[in-house]
Short mmCIF file of C-alpha atoms in Angstrom, two decimals:
data_model
loop_
_atom_site.label_atom_id
_atom_site.label_comp_id
_atom_site.label_asym_id
_atom_site.label_seq_id
_atom_site.Cartn_x
_atom_site.Cartn_y
_atom_site.Cartn_z
CA MET A 1 106.31 67.16 166.79
CA LEU A 2 106.58 64.01 164.67
CA LEU A 3 104.83 65.79 161.79
CA ILE A 4 107.20 68.79 162.08
CA ALA A 5 110.21 66.43 162.14
CA ARG A 6 108.95 64.60 159.05
CA ILE A 7 108.32 67.85 157.15
CA SER A 8 111.78 69.11 158.11
CA TYR A 9 113.37 65.88 156.86
CA ILE A 10 111.54 66.13 153.51
CA GLN A 11 112.34 69.83 153.14
CA PHE A 12 115.99 69.94 154.16
CA ILE A 13 117.33 66.39 153.70
CA GLN A 14 115.38 65.15 150.66
CA GLY A 15 114.57 68.55 149.17
CA ASP A 16 117.13 68.58 146.32
CA GLU A 17 116.48 64.95 145.37
CA LEU A 18 112.69 65.38 145.30
CA GLN A 19 112.98 68.62 143.35
CA THR A 20 115.03 66.83 140.68
CA MET A 21 112.54 63.94 140.55
CA ALA A 22 109.64 66.37 140.18
CA TYR A 23 111.38 68.18 137.30
CA VAL A 24 112.00 64.90 135.45
CA GLN A 25 108.38 63.79 135.96
CA GLN A 26 106.80 67.12 135.05
CA THR A 27 108.86 68.11 132.01
CA LEU A 28 109.48 66.69 128.56
CA ASP A 29 112.78 67.55 126.90
CA ARG A 30 113.36 67.34 123.14
CA THR A 31 116.93 67.78 121.94
CA ILE A 32 117.97 70.31 119.27
CA ASN A 33 121.18 69.26 117.54
CA PRO A 34 123.67 72.01 116.63
CA ASN A 35 125.31 72.36 113.23
CA ARG A 36 128.67 70.62 113.33
CA GLY A 37 131.58 72.84 112.31
CA THR A 38 132.81 72.76 108.71
CA ILE A 39 136.21 71.29 107.78
CA TYR A 40 138.09 73.23 105.06
CA ASP A 41 141.31 72.61 103.17
CA ARG A 42 144.02 75.29 103.08
CA ASN A 43 142.31 77.07 100.15
CA GLY A 44 138.88 77.21 101.74
CA GLU A 45 137.44 74.22 99.86
CA ILE A 46 134.83 72.38 101.93
CA LEU A 47 135.89 68.85 102.86
CA ALA A 48 133.11 68.14 105.40
CA MET A 49 129.92 70.04 106.17
CA SER A 50 126.54 69.68 107.86
CA ALA A 51 123.24 70.08 106.05
CA SER A 52 119.84 70.70 107.66
CA VAL A 53 117.50 67.73 107.98
CA GLU A 54 114.70 66.94 110.46
CA THR A 55 113.81 64.25 113.00
CA ILE A 56 110.28 62.98 113.69
CA THR A 57 109.12 62.00 117.18
CA VAL A 58 105.69 61.35 118.68
CA ASN A 59 104.09 61.81 122.09
CA PRO A 60 101.87 58.69 122.23
CA THR A 61 99.84 59.96 125.18
CA ASN A 62 98.83 63.04 123.16
CA ILE A 63 97.48 61.02 120.23
CA SER A 64 93.87 59.96 120.76
CA LYS A 65 93.01 56.26 120.61
CA ASP A 66 90.86 56.86 117.52
CA ASN A 67 93.79 58.45 115.65
CA LYS A 68 96.62 56.07 116.54
CA GLU A 69 96.16 53.74 113.56
CA LYS A 70 95.69 56.65 111.17
CA VAL A 71 98.84 58.38 112.43
CA ALA A 72 100.87 55.16 112.28
CA ARG A 73 99.72 54.48 108.72
CA ALA A 74 100.62 57.99 107.57
CA LEU A 75 104.08 57.88 109.16
CA ALA A 76 104.78 54.44 107.71
CA ASP A 77 103.68 55.46 104.20
CA ILE A 78 105.49 58.81 104.10
CA PHE A 79 108.81 57.53 105.47
CA ASP A 80 108.69 53.97 104.05
CA LEU A 81 108.60 52.33 107.50
CA ASP A 82 107.06 49.10 108.77
CA TYR A 83 103.49 49.86 109.81
CA GLU A 84 103.37 47.41 112.74
CA THR A 85 106.59 48.80 114.21
CA VAL A 86 105.32 52.38 113.98
CA LEU A 87 101.94 51.41 115.44
CA LYS A 88 103.66 49.86 118.48
CA LYS A 89 105.54 53.10 119.11
CA VAL A 90 102.42 55.24 118.67
CA SER A 91 100.49 52.95 121.05
CA ARG A 92 103.03 52.90 123.89
CA LYS A 93 102.34 54.65 127.17
CA THR A 94 105.53 56.71 127.07
CA SER A 95 106.15 60.44 126.87
CA ILE A 96 108.13 60.39 123.61
CA GLU A 97 109.14 57.93 120.86
CA THR A 98 111.50 58.50 117.93
CA ILE A 99 109.99 57.52 114.58
CA VAL A 100 112.71 58.45 112.09
CA LYS A 101 115.91 60.52 112.17
CA LYS A 102 117.61 62.80 109.66
CA VAL A 103 115.04 62.99 106.88
CA ASP A 104 114.96 65.59 104.11
CA LYS A 105 112.59 68.54 104.37
CA GLU A 106 110.71 67.36 101.29
CA LYS A 107 109.46 64.37 103.30
CA THR A 108 108.69 66.34 106.45
CA ASP A 109 106.75 68.90 104.40
CA GLU A 110 104.64 66.00 103.15
CA LEU A 111 103.94 65.10 106.78
CA ARG A 112 103.09 68.73 107.62
CA ASN A 113 100.56 68.81 104.77
CA TRP A 114 99.00 65.54 105.96
CA MET A 115 98.72 66.84 109.53
CA GLN A 116 97.04 70.01 108.32
CA ASN A 117 94.62 68.17 106.04
CA SER A 118 93.83 65.59 108.75
CA GLY A 119 93.33 68.17 111.50
CA ILE A 120 95.94 66.55 113.75
CA THR A 121 97.86 69.24 115.63
CA ALA A 122 99.21 67.39 118.69
CA GLY A 123 101.36 64.35 119.33
CA ILE A 124 103.71 64.62 116.32
CA ASN A 125 106.94 66.62 116.57
CA ILE A 126 109.15 67.77 113.70
CA ASP A 127 112.51 68.97 115.03
CA GLU A 128 115.58 70.42 113.35
CA ASP A 129 118.57 68.11 112.93
CA THR A 130 121.79 67.92 110.91
CA LYS A 131 123.45 65.37 108.65
CA ARG A 132 127.14 65.17 107.68
CA TYR A 133 128.19 65.42 104.03
CA TYR A 134 131.58 65.02 102.34
CA PRO A 135 131.53 66.90 98.99
CA TYR A 136 134.70 65.16 97.74
CA GLY A 137 133.46 61.69 98.66
CA THR A 138 136.26 59.44 99.92
CA LEU A 139 139.06 61.91 99.14
CA ALA A 140 141.42 62.07 102.15
CA SER A 141 138.86 60.13 104.18
CA HIS A 142 141.66 58.48 106.19
CA ILE A 143 142.59 62.02 107.34
CA ILE A 144 139.15 63.61 107.67
CA GLY A 145 137.50 60.57 109.26
CA PHE A 146 133.74 60.25 109.71
CA THR A 147 130.90 60.72 112.19
CA GLY A 148 128.35 58.39 113.74
CA SER A 149 124.57 58.46 113.58
CA ASP A 150 124.44 61.12 116.32
CA ASN A 151 127.03 63.33 114.57
CA GLN A 152 129.81 62.41 117.01
CA GLY A 153 133.31 62.10 115.51
CA LEU A 154 134.49 58.50 115.26
CA ASP A 155 137.76 58.69 113.32
CA GLY A 156 140.35 61.09 111.91
CA ILE A 157 139.99 64.85 112.31
CA GLU A 158 136.28 64.37 113.07
CA ALA A 159 137.21 62.38 116.20
CA LYS A 160 140.38 64.25 117.25
CA TYR A 161 138.66 67.65 117.20
CA ASP A 162 135.17 66.41 118.08
CA GLU A 163 134.84 68.78 121.03
CA THR A 164 135.67 71.78 118.80
CA LEU A 165 133.42 70.72 115.91
CA SER A 166 130.41 69.37 117.78
CA GLY A 167 129.04 72.50 119.49
CA GLN A 168 126.41 72.34 122.26
CA LYS A 169 122.95 70.83 122.04
CA GLY A 170 119.85 72.92 122.66
CA LYS A 171 116.48 71.72 123.88
CA ILE A 172 112.75 72.31 123.92
CA VAL A 173 111.11 71.88 127.34
CA ARG A 174 107.38 71.44 127.88
CA LYS A 175 105.41 70.72 131.07
CA THR A 176 103.61 67.37 131.37
CA ASP A 177 101.15 65.81 133.76
CA ALA A 178 101.65 62.54 135.67
CA SER A 179 100.71 60.44 132.64
CA GLY A 180 103.22 62.21 130.39
CA SER A 181 100.62 64.22 128.48
CA ILE A 182 101.67 67.76 127.58
CA ILE A 183 99.94 70.48 129.59
CA GLY A 184 98.76 73.37 127.41
CA TYR A 185 100.09 74.43 124.02
CA GLY A 186 102.60 77.10 123.11
CA GLU A 187 103.98 77.21 126.67
CA GLU A 188 107.43 75.77 126.07
CA GLY A 189 110.97 76.76 126.91
CA TYR A 190 113.42 76.95 124.03
CA GLN A 191 117.17 76.81 124.52
CA ASP A 192 119.13 77.50 121.33
CA ALA A 193 121.79 75.08 120.19
CA ILE A 194 125.32 76.49 119.81
CA ASP A 195 126.93 75.55 116.50
CA GLY A 196 130.40 74.02 116.46
CA ASP A 197 133.55 75.84 115.33
CA SER A 198 135.07 75.21 111.91
CA ILE A 199 138.58 73.91 111.22
CA VAL A 200 141.02 74.74 108.40
CA LEU A 201 143.50 71.97 107.52
CA SER A 202 146.93 72.37 105.95
CA ILE A 203 146.18 69.90 103.12
CA ASP A 204 145.26 71.00 99.60
CA ALA A 205 142.31 69.13 98.08
CA ASN A 206 143.66 69.49 94.52
CA ILE A 207 147.11 68.16 95.42
CA GLN A 208 145.50 65.39 97.45
CA ALA A 209 143.36 64.37 94.45
CA ILE A 210 146.40 64.32 92.14
CA ALA A 211 148.44 62.29 94.62
CA THR A 212 145.58 59.81 95.05
CA LYS A 213 145.23 59.45 91.26
CA TYR A 214 148.91 58.63 90.71
CA LEU A 215 149.04 56.30 93.69
CA GLU A 216 146.12 54.37 92.22
CA GLU A 217 147.87 54.15 88.85
CA ALA A 218 151.12 53.05 90.51
CA CYS A 219 149.27 50.32 92.40
CA ILE A 220 147.67 49.10 89.18
CA ASP A 221 151.01 49.05 87.33
CA ASN A 222 152.85 47.35 90.20
CA LYS A 223 150.01 45.06 91.32
CA CYS A 224 149.81 46.38 94.89
CA GLU A 225 147.95 44.45 97.52
CA GLU A 226 144.26 45.27 97.34
CA GLY A 227 144.04 46.36 101.01
CA ARG A 228 146.91 48.81 100.55
CA SER A 229 145.42 50.12 97.30
CA ASN A 230 142.11 50.78 99.03
CA TYR A 231 143.91 52.66 101.80
CA TYR A 232 145.55 55.01 99.28
CA ASN A 233 142.20 55.42 97.60
CA GLY A 234 140.85 56.83 100.83
CA SER A 235 138.48 53.97 101.63
CA LYS A 236 139.34 51.53 104.41
#
């Protein structure tokens, strides 16, 4: 009777909690960042856009002890990182470690070639990511704003309409054992990211550029305060 009572308690009282704990322990999630929506002026000129880059992570438990130094050296050389710092990450007993974020495909292709030539197929992940660009530089930057390292809006339109622009993250899910090592290969769940919506502003980039030019000239002629001049120039 005591055994039945204990099983009932685990099943019906602790069931949801234990199920959640088991999922966390037995799965490894890698995030897929969506493309942030584009910001246009009234004529369709792009004021802010996202370009495709990639992020490198490692699963230390899936890199053999004999290969850890070799992997750390390759990652440090390709991405101009400190070797000792990378080696510490590669040597940790964790399920996943981020090596470098938002790198151009030219660099990640170099890593892919090294992995192929070295015969290393597990433990290094190359995932899609995005990076924010502003084609007109600082033009109207006090209106457009800017984003942080994780593509979240921090100021201006980027912050005010962050929920509209940001989209929804996707993920890659793989099963792991108790030590965090991935079980099997190719058996992973993939949830697509949903890209953010774009926004069209009422400002005109050409008129904004002209206004900025003459404001700069007026500040030079009238010896404006430097802080105010920088504000009109679009750089705080």
